[in-house]
XYZ file of N, CA and C in Angstrom:
597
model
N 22.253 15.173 -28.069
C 21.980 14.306 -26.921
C 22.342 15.008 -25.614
N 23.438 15.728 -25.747
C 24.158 16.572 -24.678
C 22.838 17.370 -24.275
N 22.266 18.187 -25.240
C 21.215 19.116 -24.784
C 20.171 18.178 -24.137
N 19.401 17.775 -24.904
C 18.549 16.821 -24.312
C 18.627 16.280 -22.849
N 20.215 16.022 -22.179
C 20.207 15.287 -20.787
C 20.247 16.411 -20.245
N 20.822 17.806 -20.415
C 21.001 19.098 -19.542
C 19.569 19.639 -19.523
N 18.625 19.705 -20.670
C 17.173 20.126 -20.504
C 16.108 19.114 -19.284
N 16.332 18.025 -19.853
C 15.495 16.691 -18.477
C 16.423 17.336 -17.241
N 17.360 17.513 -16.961
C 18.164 17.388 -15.538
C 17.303 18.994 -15.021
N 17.853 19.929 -16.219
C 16.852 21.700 -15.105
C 16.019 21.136 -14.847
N 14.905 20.576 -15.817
C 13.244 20.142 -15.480
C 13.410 19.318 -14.456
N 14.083 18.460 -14.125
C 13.667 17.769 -12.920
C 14.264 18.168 -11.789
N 15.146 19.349 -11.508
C 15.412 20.249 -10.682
C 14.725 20.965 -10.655
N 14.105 21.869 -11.155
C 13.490 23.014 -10.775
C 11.723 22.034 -10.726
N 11.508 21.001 -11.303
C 9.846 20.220 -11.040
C 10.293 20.050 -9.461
N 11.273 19.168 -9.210
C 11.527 18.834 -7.944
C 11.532 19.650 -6.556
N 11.460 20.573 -6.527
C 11.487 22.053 -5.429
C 10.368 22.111 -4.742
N 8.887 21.464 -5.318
C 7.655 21.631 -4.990
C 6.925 20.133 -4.739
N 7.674 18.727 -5.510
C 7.341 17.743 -5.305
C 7.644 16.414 -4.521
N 8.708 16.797 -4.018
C 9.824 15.763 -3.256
C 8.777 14.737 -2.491
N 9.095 13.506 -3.184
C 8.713 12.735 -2.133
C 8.717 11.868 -1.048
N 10.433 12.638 -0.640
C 11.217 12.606 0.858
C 10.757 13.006 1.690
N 9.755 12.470 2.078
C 9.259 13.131 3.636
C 9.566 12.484 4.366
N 11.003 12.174 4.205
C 11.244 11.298 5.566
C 12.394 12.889 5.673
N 12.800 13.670 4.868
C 13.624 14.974 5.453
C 12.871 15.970 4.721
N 12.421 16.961 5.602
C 12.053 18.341 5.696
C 12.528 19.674 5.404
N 13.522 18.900 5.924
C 14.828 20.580 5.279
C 14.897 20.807 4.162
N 15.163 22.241 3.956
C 15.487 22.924 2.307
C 17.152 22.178 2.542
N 17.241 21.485 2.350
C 19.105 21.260 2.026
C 19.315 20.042 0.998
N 20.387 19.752 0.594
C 20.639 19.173 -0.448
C 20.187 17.823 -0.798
N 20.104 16.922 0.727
C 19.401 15.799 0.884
C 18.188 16.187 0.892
N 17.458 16.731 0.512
C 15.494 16.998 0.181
C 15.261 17.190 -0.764
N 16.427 17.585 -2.033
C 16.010 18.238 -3.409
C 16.843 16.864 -4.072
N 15.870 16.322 -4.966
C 16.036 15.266 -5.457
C 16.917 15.508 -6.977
N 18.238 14.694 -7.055
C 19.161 15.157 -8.270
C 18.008 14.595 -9.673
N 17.297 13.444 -9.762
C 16.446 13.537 -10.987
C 15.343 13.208 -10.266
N 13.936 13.779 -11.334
C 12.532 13.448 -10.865
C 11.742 13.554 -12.128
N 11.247 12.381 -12.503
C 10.642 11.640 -13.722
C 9.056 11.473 -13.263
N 8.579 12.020 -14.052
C 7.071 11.619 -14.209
C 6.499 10.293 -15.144
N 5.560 9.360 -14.584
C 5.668 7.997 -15.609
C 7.053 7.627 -16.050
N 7.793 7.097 -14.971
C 8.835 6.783 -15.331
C 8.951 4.829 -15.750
N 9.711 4.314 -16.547
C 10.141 2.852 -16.570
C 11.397 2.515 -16.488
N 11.749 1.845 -15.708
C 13.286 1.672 -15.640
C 13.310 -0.077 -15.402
N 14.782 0.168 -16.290
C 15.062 -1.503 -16.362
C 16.789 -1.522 -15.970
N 16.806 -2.465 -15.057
C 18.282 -2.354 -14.774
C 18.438 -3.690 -15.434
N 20.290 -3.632 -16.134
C 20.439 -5.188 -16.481
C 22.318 -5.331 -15.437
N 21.880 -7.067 -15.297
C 23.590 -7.538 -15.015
C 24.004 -8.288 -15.551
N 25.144 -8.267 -16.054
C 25.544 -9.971 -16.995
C 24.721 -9.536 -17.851
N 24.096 -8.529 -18.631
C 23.518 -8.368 -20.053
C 21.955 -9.210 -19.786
N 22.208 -9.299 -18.539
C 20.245 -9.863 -18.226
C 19.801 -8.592 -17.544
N 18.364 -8.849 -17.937
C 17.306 -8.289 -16.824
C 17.337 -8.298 -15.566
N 17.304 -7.651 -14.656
C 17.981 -7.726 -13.258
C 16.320 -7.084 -12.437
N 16.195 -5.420 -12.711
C 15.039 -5.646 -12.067
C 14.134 -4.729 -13.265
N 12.576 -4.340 -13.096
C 12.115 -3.598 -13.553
C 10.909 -3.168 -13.069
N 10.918 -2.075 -13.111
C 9.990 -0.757 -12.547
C 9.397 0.055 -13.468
N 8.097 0.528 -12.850
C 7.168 1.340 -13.363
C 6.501 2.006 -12.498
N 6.678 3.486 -12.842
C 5.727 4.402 -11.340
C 5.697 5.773 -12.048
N 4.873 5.933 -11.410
C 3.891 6.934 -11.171
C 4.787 8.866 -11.282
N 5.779 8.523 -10.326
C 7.108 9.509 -9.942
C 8.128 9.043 -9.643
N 9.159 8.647 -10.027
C 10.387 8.551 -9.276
C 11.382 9.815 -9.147
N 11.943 9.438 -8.018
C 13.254 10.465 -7.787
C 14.165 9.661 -7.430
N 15.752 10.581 -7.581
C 16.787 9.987 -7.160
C 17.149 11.212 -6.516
N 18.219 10.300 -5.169
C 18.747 11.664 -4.465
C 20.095 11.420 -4.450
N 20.938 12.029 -4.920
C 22.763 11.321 -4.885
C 23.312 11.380 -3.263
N 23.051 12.386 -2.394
C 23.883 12.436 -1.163
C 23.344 11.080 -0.522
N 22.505 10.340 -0.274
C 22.179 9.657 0.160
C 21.845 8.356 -0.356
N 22.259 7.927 -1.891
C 21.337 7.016 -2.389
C 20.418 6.379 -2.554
N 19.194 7.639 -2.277
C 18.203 7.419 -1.894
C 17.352 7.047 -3.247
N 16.116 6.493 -2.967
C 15.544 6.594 -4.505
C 13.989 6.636 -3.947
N 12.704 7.415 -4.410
C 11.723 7.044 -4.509
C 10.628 6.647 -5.147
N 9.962 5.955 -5.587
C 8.625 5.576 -6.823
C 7.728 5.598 -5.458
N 6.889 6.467 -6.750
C 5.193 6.237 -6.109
C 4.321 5.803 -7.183
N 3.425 5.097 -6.626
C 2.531 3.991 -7.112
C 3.106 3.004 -8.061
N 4.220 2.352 -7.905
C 4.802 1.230 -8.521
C 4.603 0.096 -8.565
N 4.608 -0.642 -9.983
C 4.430 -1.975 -9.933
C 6.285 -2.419 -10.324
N 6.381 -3.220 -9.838
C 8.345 -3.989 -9.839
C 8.052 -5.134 -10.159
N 8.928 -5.756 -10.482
C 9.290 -7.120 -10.761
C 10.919 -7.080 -10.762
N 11.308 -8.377 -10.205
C 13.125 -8.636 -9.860
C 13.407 -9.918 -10.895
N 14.288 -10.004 -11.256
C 14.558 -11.178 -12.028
C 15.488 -12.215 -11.627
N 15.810 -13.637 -11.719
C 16.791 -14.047 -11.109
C 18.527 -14.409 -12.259
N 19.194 -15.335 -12.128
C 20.340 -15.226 -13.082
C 19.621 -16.337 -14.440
N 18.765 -16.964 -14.076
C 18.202 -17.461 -15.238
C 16.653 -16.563 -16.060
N 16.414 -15.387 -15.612
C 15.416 -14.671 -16.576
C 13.921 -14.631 -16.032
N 13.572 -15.990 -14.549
C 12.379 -16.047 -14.207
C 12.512 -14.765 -13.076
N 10.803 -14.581 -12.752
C 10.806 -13.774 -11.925
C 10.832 -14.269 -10.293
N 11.665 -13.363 -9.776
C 12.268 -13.781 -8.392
C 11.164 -13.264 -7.658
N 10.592 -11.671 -7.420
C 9.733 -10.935 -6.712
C 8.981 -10.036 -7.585
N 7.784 -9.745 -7.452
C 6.708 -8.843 -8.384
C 5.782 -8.649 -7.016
N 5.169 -6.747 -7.824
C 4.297 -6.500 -6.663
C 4.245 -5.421 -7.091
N 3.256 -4.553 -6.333
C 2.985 -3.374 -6.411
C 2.866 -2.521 -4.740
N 2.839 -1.288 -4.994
C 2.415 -0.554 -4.032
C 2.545 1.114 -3.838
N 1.927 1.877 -3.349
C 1.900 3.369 -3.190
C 3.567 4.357 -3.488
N 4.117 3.797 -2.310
C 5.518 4.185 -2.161
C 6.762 3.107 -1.923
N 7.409 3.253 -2.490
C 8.813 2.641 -2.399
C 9.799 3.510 -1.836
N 10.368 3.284 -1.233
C 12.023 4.076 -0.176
C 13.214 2.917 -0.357
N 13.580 3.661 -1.101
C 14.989 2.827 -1.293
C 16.201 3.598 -1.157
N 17.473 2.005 -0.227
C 18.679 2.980 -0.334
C 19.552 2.221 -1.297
N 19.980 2.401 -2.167
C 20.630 1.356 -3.205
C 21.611 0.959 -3.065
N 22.478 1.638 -2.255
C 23.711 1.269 -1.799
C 23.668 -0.303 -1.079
N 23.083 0.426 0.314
C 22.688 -0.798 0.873
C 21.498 -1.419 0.943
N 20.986 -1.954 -0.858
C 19.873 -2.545 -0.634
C 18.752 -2.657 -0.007
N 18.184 -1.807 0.788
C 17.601 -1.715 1.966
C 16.019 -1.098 1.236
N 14.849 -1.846 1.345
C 13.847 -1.018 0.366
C 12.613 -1.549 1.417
N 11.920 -0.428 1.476
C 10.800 -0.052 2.469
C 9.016 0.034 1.533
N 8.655 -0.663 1.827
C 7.054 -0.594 0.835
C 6.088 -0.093 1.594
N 5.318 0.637 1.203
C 4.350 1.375 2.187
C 3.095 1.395 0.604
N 1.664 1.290 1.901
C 0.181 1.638 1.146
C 0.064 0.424 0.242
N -0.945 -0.369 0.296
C -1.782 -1.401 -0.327
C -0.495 -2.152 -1.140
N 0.110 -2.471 -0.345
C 1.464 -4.047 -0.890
C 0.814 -4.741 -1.233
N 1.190 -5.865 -2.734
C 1.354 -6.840 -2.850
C 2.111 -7.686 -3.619
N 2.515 -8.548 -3.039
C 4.206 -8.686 -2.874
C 3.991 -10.394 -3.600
N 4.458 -10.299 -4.651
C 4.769 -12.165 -5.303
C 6.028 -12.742 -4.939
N 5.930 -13.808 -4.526
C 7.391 -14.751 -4.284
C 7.126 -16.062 -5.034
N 6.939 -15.885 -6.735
C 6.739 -17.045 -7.380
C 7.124 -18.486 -6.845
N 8.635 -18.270 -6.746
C 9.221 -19.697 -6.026
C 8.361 -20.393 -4.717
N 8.431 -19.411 -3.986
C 7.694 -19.996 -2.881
C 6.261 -20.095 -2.721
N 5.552 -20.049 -4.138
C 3.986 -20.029 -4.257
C 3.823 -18.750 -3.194
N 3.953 -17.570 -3.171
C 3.505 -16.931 -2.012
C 2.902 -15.602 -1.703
N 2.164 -14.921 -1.895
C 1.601 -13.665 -1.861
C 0.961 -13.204 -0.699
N 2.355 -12.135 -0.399
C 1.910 -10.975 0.661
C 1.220 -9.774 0.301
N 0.117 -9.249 1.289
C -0.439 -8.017 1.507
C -0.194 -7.526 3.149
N -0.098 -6.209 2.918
C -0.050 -5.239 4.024
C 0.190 -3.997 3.763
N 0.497 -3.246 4.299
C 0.381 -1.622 4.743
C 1.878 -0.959 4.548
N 2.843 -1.659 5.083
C 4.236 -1.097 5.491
C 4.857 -3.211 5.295
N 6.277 -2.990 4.900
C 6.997 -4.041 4.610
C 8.246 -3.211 4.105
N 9.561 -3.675 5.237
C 11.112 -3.925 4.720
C 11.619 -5.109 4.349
N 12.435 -4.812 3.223
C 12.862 -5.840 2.536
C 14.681 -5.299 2.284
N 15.280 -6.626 3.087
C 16.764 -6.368 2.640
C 17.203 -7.348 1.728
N 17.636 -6.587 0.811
C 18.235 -8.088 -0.635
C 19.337 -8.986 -0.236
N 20.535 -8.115 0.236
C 21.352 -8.657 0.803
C 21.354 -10.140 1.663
N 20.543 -10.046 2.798
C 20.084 -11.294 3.732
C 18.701 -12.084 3.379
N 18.261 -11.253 2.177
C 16.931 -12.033 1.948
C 15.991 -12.175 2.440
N 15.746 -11.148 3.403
C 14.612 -11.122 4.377
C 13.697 -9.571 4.165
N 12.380 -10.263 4.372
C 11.294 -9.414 4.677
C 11.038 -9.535 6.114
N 10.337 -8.283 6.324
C 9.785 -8.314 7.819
C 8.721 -6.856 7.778
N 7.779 -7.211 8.640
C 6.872 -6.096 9.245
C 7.142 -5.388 10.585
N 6.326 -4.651 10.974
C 6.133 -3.889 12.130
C 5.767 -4.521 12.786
N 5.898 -4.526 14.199
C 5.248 -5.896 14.882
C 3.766 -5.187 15.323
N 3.641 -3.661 14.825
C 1.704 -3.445 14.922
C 1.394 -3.400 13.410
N 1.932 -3.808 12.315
C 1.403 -3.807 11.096
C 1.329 -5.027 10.628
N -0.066 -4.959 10.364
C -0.967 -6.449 10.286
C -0.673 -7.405 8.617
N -0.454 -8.231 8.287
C 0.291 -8.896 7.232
C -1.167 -10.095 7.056
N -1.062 -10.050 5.413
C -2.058 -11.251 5.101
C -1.254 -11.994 4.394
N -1.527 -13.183 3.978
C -0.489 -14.216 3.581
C -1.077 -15.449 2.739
N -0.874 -16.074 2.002
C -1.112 -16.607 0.907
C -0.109 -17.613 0.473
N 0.085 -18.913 0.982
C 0.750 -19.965 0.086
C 0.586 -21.387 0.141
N 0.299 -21.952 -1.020
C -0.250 -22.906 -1.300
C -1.893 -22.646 -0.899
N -1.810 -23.903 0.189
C -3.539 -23.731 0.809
C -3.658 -23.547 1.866
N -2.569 -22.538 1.944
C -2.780 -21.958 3.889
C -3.179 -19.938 3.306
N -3.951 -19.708 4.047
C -4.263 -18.339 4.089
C -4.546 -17.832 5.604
N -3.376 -16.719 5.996
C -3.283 -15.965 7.375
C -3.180 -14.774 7.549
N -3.733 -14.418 8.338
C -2.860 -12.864 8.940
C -2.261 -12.892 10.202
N -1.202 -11.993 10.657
C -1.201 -11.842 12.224
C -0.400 -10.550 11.675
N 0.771 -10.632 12.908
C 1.436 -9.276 12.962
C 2.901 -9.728 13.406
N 3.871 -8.923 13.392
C 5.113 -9.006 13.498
C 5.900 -10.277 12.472
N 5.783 -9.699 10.905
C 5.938 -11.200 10.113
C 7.444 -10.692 9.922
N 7.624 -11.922 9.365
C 9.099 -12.105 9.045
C 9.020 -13.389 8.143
N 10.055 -13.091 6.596
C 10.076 -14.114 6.093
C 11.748 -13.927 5.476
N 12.163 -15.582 5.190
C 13.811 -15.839 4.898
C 13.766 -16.688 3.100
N 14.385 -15.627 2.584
C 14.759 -15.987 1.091
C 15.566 -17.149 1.072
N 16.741 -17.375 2.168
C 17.551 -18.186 2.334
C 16.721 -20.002 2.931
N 16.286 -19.577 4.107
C 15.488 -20.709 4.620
C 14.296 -20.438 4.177
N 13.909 -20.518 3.803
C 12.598 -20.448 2.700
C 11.119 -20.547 4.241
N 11.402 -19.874 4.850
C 10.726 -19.654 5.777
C 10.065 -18.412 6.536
N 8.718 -18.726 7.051
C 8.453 -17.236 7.570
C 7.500 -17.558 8.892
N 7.179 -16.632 9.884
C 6.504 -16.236 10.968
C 6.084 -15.005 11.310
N 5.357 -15.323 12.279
C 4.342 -13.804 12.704
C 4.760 -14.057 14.318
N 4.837 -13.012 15.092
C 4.777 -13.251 16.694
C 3.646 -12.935 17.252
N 2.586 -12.438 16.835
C 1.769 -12.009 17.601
C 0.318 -12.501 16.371
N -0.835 -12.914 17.526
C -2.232 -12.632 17.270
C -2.467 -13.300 15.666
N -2.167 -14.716 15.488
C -2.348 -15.251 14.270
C -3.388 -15.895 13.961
N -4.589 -15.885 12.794
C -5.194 -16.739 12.412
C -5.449 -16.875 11.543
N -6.187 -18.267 10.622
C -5.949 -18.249 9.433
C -6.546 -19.867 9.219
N -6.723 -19.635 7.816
C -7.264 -21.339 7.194
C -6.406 -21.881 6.740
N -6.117 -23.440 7.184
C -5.523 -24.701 6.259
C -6.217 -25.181 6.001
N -6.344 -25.782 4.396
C -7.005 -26.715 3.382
C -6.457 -27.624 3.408
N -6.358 -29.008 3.724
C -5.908 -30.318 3.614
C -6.032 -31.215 2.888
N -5.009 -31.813 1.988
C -5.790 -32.441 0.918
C -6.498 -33.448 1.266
N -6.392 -34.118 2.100
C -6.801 -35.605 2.589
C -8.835 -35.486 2.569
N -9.286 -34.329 3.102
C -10.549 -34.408 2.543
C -11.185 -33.292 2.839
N -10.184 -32.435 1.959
C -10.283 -30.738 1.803
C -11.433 -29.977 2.486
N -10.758 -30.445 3.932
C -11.606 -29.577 4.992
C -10.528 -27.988 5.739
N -11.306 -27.412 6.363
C -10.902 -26.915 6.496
C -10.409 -26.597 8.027
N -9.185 -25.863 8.520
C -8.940 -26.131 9.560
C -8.829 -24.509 10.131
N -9.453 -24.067 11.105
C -9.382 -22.621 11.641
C -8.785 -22.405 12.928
N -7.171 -21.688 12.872
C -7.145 -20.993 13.898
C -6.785 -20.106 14.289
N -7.496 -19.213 15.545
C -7.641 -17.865 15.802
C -6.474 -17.740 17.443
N -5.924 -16.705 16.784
C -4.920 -16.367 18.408
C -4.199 -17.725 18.977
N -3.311 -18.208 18.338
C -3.099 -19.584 18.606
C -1.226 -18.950 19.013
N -1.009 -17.423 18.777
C 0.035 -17.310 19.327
C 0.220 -15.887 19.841
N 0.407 -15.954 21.181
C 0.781 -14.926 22.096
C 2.297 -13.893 22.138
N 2.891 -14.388 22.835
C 4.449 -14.121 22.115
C 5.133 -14.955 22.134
N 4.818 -16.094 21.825
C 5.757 -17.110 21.036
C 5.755 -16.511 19.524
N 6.957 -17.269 18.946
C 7.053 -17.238 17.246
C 6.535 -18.585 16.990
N 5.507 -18.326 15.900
C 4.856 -19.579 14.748
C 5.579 -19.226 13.818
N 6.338 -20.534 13.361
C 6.838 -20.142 12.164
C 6.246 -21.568 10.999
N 6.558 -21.175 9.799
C 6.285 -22.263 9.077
C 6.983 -22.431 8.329
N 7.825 -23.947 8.200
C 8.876 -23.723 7.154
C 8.233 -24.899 5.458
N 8.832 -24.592 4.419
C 8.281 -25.096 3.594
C 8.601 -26.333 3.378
């Protein structure tokens, strides 16, 4: 077994020299050369002997000076203390710092929030576990999905805690009403005020 973890560790040191997919640092130095790098990797973390989160991608790396971690083209799913799923989604790249929870989604997101009936798409999305909040770029455009409201705008922000979210800029979008499932359209209905909607 000893051999086996010292053979994967050269290979993913010496694979890693040419593949890093830290381009957020450039330098030949210790933070750019990733301590493991897995091809088709699956990883399952557990807490309390549960399922906690699980991943599947394309490449991952880990970087120790920084606790950095990256997957490309990943699909995730998070679990909560009873076994359902908390968050599921996919997307290009993941940037994570594990320490401090802090995880960055980039290229064709889409993001499940079972509880809150809710499915995000966009481009770029941070997500801190800690405070429970997502948020965008306030120029990266967000589509949105829950219940029978469907929107986009820009500058979103949503709260795990208050089960709530908003856009500041340039929103529009359809409500379905049950009363006699018409439909209701509106375009640019916010400037820089915050629309928010709570559930």
């Amino acid at each position: 077994m000893k051999k086996l973890y010292s053979f994967l560790l050269i290979i993913g040191i010496l694979f890693s020299v040419s593949c890093s997919l830290n381009y957020l640092n450039s330098e030949n130095s210790e933070a750019s050369i990733p301590e493991f790098c897995f091809k088709n990797a699956s990883y399952t973390k557990y807490e309390a002997s549960k399922k906690n989160v699980s991943l599947k991608a394309e490449q991952l790396e880990q970087y120790k000076s920084d606790n950095a971690v990256f997957a490309k083209n990943a699909v995730f799913e998070t679990y909560d203390t009873d076994g359902k799923e908390d968050t599921g989604g996919s997307c290009q790249l993941i940037s994570a710092n594990t320490k401090k929870e802090i995880y960055t989604l980039y290229g064709d997101i889409q993001l499940r929030l079972p509880k809150q009936d809710m499915l995000i798409e966009a481009d770029s999305l941070n997500f801190n576990k800690k405070t429970e909040q997502i948020t965008s770029g306030k120029s990266s455009e967000v589509r949105l999905k829950k219940n029978d409201i469907m929107m986009q705008g820009y500058g979103f922000s949503a709260s795990g805690v208050s089960k709530s979210f908003s856009f500041v800029d340039t929103v529009s979008g359809t409500i379905i009403t049950d009363d006699d499932k018409t439909s209701a359209i509106a375009e640019n209905v916010v400037s820089e005020n915050e629309a928010a909607s709570e559930e």
